[in-house]
PDB file of C-alpha atoms in Angstrom:
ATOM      1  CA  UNK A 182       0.000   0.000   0.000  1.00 73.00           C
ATOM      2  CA  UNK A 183       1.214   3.035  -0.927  1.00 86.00           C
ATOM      3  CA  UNK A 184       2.329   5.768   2.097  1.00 93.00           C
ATOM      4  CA  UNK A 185      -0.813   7.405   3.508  1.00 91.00           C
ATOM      5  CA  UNK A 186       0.276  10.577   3.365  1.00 94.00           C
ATOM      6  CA  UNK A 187       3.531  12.809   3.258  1.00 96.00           C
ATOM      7  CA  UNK A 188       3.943  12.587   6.761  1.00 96.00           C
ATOM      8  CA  UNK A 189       4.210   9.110   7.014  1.00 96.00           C
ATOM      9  CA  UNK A 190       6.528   8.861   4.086  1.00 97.00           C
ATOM     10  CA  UNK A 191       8.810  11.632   5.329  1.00 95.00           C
ATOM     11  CA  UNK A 192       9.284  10.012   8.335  1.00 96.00           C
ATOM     12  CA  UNK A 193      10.392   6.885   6.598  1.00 96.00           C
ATOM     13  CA  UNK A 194      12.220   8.682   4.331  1.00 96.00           C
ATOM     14  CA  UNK A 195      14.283  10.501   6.791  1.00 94.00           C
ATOM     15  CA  UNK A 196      14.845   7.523   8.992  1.00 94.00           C
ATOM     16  CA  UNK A 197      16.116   5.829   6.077  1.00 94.00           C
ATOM     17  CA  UNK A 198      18.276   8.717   3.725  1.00 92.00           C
ATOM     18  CA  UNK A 199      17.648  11.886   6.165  1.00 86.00           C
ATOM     19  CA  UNK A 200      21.387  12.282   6.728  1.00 82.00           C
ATOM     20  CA  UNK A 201      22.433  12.309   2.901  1.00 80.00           C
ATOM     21  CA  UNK A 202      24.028  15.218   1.856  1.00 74.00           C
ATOM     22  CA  UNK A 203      21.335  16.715  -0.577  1.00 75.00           C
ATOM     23  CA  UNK A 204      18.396  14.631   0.368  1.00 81.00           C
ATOM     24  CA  UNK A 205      15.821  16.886   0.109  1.00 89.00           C
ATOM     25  CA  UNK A 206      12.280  14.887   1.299  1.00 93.00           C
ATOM     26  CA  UNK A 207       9.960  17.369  -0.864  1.00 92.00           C
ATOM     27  CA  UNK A 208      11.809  16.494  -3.717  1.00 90.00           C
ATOM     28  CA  UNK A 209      11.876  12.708  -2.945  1.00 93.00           C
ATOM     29  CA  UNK A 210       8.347  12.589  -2.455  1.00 95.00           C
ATOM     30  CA  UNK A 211       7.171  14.262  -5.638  1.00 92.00           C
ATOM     31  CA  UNK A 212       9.684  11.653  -7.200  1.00 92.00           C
ATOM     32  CA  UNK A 213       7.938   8.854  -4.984  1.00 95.00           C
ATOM     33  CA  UNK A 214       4.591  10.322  -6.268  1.00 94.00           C
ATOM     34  CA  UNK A 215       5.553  10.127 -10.424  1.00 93.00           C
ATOM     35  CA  UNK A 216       6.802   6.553 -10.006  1.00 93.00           C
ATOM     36  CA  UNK A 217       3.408   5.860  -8.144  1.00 94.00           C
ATOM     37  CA  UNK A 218       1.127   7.139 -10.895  1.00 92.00           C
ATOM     38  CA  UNK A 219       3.705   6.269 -13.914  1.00 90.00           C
ATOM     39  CA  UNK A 220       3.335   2.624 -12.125  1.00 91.00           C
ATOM     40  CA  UNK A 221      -0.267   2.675 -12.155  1.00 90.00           C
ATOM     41  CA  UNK A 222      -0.161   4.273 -16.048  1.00 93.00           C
ATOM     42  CA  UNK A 223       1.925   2.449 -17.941  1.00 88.00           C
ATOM     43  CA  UNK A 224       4.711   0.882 -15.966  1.00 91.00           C
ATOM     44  CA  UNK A 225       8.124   1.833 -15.444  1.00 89.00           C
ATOM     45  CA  UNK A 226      11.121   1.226 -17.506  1.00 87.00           C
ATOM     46  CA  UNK A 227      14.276  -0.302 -16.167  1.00 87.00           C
ATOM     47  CA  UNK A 228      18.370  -1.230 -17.243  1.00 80.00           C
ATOM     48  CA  UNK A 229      21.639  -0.583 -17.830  1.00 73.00           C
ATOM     49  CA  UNK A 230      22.688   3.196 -19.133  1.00 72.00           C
ATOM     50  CA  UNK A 231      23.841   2.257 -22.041  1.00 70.00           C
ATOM     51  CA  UNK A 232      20.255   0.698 -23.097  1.00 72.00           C
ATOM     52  CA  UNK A 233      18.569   3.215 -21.526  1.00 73.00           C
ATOM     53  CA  UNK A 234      20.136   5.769 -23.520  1.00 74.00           C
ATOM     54  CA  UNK A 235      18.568   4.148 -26.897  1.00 73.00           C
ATOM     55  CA  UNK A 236      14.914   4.979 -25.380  1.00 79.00           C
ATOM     56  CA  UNK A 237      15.100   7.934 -23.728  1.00 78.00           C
ATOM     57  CA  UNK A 238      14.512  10.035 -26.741  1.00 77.00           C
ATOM     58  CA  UNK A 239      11.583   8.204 -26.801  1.00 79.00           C
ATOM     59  CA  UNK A 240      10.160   8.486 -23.199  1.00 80.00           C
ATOM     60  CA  UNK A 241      12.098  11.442 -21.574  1.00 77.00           C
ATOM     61  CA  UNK A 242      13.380  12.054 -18.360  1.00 77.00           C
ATOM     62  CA  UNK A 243      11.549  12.418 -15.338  1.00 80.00           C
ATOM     63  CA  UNK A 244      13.622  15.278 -14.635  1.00 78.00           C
ATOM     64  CA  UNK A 245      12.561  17.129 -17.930  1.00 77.00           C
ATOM     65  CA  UNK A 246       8.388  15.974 -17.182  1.00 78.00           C
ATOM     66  CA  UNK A 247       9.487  12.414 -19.071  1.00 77.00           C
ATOM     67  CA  UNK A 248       9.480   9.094 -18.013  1.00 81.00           C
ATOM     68  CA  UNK A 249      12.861   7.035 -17.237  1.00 79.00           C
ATOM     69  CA  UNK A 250      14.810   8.021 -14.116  1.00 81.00           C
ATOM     70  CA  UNK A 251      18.066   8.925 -15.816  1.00 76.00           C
ATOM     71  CA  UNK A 252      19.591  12.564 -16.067  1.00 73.00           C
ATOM     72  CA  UNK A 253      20.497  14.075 -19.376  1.00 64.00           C
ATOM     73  CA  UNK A 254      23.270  16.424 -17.601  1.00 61.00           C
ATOM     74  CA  UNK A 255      24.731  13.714 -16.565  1.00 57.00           C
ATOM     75  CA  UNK A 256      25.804  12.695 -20.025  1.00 53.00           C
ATOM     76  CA  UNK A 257      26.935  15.984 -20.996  1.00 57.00           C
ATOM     77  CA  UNK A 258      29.417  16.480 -17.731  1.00 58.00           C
ATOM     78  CA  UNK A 259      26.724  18.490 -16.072  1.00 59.00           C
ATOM     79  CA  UNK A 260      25.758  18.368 -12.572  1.00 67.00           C
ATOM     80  CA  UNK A 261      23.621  15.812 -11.891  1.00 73.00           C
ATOM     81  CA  UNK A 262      20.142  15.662 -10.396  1.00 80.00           C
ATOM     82  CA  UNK A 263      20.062  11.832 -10.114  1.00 82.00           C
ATOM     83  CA  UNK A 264      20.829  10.634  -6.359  1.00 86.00           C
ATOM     84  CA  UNK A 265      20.702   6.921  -5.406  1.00 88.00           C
ATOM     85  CA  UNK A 266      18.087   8.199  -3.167  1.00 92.00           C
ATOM     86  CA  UNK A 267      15.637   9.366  -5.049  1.00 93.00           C
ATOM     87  CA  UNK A 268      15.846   6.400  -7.642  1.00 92.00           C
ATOM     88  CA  UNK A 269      14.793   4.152  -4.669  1.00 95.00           C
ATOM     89  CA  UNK A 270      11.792   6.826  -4.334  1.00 95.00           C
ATOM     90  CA  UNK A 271      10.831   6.304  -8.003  1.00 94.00           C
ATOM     91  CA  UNK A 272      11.240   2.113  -8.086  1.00 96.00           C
ATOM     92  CA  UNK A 273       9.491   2.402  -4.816  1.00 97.00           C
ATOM     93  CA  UNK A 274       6.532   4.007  -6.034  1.00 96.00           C
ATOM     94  CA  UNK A 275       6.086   1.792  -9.206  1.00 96.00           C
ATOM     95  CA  UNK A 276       6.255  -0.810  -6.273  1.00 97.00           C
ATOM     96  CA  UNK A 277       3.591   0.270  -4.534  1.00 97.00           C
ATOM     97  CA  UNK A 278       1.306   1.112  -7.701  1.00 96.00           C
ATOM     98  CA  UNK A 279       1.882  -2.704  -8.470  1.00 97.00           C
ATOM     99  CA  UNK A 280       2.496  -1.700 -12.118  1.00 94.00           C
ATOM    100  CA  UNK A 281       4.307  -3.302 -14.507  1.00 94.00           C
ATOM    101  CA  UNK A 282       8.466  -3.133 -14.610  1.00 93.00           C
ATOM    102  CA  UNK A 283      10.149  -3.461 -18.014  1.00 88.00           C
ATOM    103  CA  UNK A 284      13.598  -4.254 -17.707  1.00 86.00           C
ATOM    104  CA  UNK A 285      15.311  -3.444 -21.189  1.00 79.00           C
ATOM    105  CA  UNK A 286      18.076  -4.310 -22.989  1.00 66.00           C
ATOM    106  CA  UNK A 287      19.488  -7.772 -21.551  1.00 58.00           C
ATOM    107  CA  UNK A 288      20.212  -9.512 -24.939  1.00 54.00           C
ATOM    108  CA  UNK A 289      21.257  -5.554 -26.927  1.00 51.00           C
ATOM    109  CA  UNK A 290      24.529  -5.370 -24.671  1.00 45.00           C
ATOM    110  CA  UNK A 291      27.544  -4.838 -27.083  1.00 43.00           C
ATOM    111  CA  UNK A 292      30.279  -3.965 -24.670  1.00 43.00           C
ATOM    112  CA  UNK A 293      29.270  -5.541 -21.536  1.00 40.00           C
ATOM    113  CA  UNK A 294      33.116  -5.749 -19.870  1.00 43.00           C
ATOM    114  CA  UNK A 295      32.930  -3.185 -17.471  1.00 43.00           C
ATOM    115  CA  UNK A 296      28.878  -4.248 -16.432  1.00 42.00           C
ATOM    116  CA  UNK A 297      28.264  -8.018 -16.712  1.00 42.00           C
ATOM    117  CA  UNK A 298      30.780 -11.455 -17.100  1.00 44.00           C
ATOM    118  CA  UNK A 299      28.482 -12.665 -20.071  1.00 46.00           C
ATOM    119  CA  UNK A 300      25.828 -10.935 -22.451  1.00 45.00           C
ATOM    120  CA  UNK A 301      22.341 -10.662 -20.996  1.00 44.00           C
ATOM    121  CA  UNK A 302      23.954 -10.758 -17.320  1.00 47.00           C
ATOM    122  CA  UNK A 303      23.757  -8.680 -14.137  1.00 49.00           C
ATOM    123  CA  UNK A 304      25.568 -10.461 -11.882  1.00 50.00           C
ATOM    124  CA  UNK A 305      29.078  -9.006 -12.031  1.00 51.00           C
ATOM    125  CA  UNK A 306      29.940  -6.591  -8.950  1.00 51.00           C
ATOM    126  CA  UNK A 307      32.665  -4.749  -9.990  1.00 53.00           C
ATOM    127  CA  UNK A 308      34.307  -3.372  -6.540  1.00 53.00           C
ATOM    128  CA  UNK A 309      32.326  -4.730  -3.067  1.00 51.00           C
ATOM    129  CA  UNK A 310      33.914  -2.168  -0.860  1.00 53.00           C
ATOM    130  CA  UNK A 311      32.514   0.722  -2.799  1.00 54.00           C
ATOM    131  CA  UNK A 312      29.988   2.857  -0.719  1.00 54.00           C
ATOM    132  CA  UNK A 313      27.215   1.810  -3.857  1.00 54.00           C
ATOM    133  CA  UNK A 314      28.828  -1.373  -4.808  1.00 54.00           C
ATOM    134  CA  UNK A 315      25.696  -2.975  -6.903  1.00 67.00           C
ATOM    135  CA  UNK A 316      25.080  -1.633  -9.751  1.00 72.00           C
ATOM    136  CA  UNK A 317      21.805   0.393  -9.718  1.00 79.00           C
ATOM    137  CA  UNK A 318      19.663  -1.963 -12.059  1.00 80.00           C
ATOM    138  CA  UNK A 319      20.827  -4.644  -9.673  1.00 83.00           C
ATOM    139  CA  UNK A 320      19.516  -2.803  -6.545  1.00 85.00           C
ATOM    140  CA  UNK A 321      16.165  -2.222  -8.431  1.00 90.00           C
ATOM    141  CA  UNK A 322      15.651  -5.918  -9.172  1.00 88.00           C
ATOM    142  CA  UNK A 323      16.628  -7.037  -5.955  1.00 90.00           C
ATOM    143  CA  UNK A 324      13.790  -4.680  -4.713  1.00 94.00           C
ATOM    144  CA  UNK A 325      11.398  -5.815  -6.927  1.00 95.00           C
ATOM    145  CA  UNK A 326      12.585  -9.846  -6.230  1.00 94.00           C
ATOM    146  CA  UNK A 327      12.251  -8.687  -2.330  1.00 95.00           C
ATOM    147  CA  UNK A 328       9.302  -7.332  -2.798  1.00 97.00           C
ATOM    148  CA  UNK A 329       6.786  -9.479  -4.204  1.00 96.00           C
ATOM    149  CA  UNK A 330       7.864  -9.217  -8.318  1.00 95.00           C
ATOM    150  CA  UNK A 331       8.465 -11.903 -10.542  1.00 91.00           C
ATOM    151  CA  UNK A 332      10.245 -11.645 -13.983  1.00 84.00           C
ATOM    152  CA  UNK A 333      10.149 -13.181 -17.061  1.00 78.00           C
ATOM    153  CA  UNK A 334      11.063 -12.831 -20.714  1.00 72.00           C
ATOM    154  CA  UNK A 335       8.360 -11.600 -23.362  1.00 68.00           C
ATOM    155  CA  UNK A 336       8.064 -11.732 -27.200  1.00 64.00           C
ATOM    156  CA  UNK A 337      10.666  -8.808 -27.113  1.00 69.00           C
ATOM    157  CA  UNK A 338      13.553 -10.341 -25.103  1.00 66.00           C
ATOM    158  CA  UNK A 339      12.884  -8.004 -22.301  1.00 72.00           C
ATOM    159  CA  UNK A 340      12.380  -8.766 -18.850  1.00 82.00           C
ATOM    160  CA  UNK A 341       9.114  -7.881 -17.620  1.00 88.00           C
ATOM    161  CA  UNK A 342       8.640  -7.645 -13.709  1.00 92.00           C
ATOM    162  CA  UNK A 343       5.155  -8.169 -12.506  1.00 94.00           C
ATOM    163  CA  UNK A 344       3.453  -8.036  -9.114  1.00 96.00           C
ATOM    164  CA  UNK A 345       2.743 -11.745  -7.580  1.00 96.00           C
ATOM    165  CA  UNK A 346       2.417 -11.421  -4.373  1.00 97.00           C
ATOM    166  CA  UNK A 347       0.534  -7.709  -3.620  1.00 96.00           C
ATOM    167  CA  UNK A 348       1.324  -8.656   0.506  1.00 97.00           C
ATOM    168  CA  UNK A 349       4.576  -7.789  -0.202  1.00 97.00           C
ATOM    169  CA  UNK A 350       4.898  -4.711  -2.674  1.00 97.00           C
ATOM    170  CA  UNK A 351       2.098  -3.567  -0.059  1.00 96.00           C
ATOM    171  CA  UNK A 352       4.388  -3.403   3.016  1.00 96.00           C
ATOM    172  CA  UNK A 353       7.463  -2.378   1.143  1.00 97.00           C
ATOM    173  CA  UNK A 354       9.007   0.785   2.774  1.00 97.00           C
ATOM    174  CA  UNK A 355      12.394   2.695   1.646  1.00 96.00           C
ATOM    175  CA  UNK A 356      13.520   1.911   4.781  1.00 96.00           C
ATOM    176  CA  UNK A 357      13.269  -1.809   4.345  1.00 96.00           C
ATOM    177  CA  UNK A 358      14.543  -1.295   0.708  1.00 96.00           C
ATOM    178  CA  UNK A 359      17.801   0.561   1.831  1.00 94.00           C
ATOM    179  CA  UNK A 360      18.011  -2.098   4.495  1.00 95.00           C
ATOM    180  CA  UNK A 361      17.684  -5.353   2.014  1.00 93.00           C
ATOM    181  CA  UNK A 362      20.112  -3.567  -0.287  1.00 91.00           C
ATOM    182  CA  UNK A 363      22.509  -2.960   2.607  1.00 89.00           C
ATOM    183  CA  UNK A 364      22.494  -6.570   3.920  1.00 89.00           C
ATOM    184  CA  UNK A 365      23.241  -7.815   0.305  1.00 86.00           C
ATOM    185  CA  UNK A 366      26.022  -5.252   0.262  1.00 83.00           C
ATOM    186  CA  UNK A 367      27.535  -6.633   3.045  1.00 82.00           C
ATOM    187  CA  UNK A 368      27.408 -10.029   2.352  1.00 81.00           C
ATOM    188  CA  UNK A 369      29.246  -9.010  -0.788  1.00 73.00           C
ATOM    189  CA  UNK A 370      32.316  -8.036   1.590  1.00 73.00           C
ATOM    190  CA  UNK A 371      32.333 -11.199   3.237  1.00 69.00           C
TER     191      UNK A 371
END
């Protein structure tokens, strides 16, 4: 179930990213909100940069009114808007809309050296002592797996995550997110 009301998710929020240097909770919610109702829409669109970048002229980004978390600056050396942060926001609310998750891209990866072992993999962790040591499309599918999504491959050759057990996307909090993410993390040290 999505949070009841800003309070409620600011408090989680907070609890869980409050002492991030730029978290800003207004921002994160309104962030939390788009992935809610782009959930509920049409479903949100997941992967790897590199993949990403071949839809985004397509779809947008959510930072220009579009659809797909990614920031354009970013590409062009700018200052980024993009925080680890408030992707978890945006996941979380297609989470808790229950919509649809398209993973992209799997089987289109040319030069996959620095992101996977073999084509169509995300299973490569490139550093596990890095502050952010998954990649981010592994942190959102380990949400989604953690949270009551199950993927498959459609006609495509894209992964699509749906909701199978509601109970789950229902209680998911960013708190419990950062938390599963964390204890992954850390087992990745070991």
């Amino acid at each position: 179930m999505a949070y009841s009301s800003f309070a409620e998710f600011s408090g989680d929020f907070d609890k869980t990213w409050g002492k991030e240097e730029g978290a800003h909770v207004f921002v994160a919610w309104s962030i939390y909100k788009h992935g809610l109702t782009q959930g509920g829409a049409e479903g949100l669109t997941i992967g790897l940069i590199p993949n990403l970048e071949k839809i985004i002229e397509e779809k947008g980004s959510v930072f220009d009114g579009g659809k797909i978390f990614v920031d354009q600056r970013h590409w062009k050396g700018g200052n980024t808007r993009w925080k680890i942060f408030l992707n978890d926001c945006f996941i979380l609310g297609g989470i808790h809309s229950r919509g649809e998750f398209v993973l992209v891209g799997l089987n289109e990866i040319v030069d996959h050296s620095s992101m996977v072992q073999k084509p169509g993999q995300l299973d490569y962790v490139k550093d596990p002592n890095a502050r952010y040591s998954l990649k981010v499309t592994q942190r959102e599918v380990l949400g989604l797996n953690s949270f009551g999504y199950s993927g498959g491959d459609n006609e495509d050759g894209k992964r699509v995550f749906t909701c199978t057990v509601p109970q789950l996307a229902d209680a998911a909090r960013l708190s419990t997110y950062k938390s599963i993410v964390d204890g992954f993390t850390e087992a990745l040290k070991s």
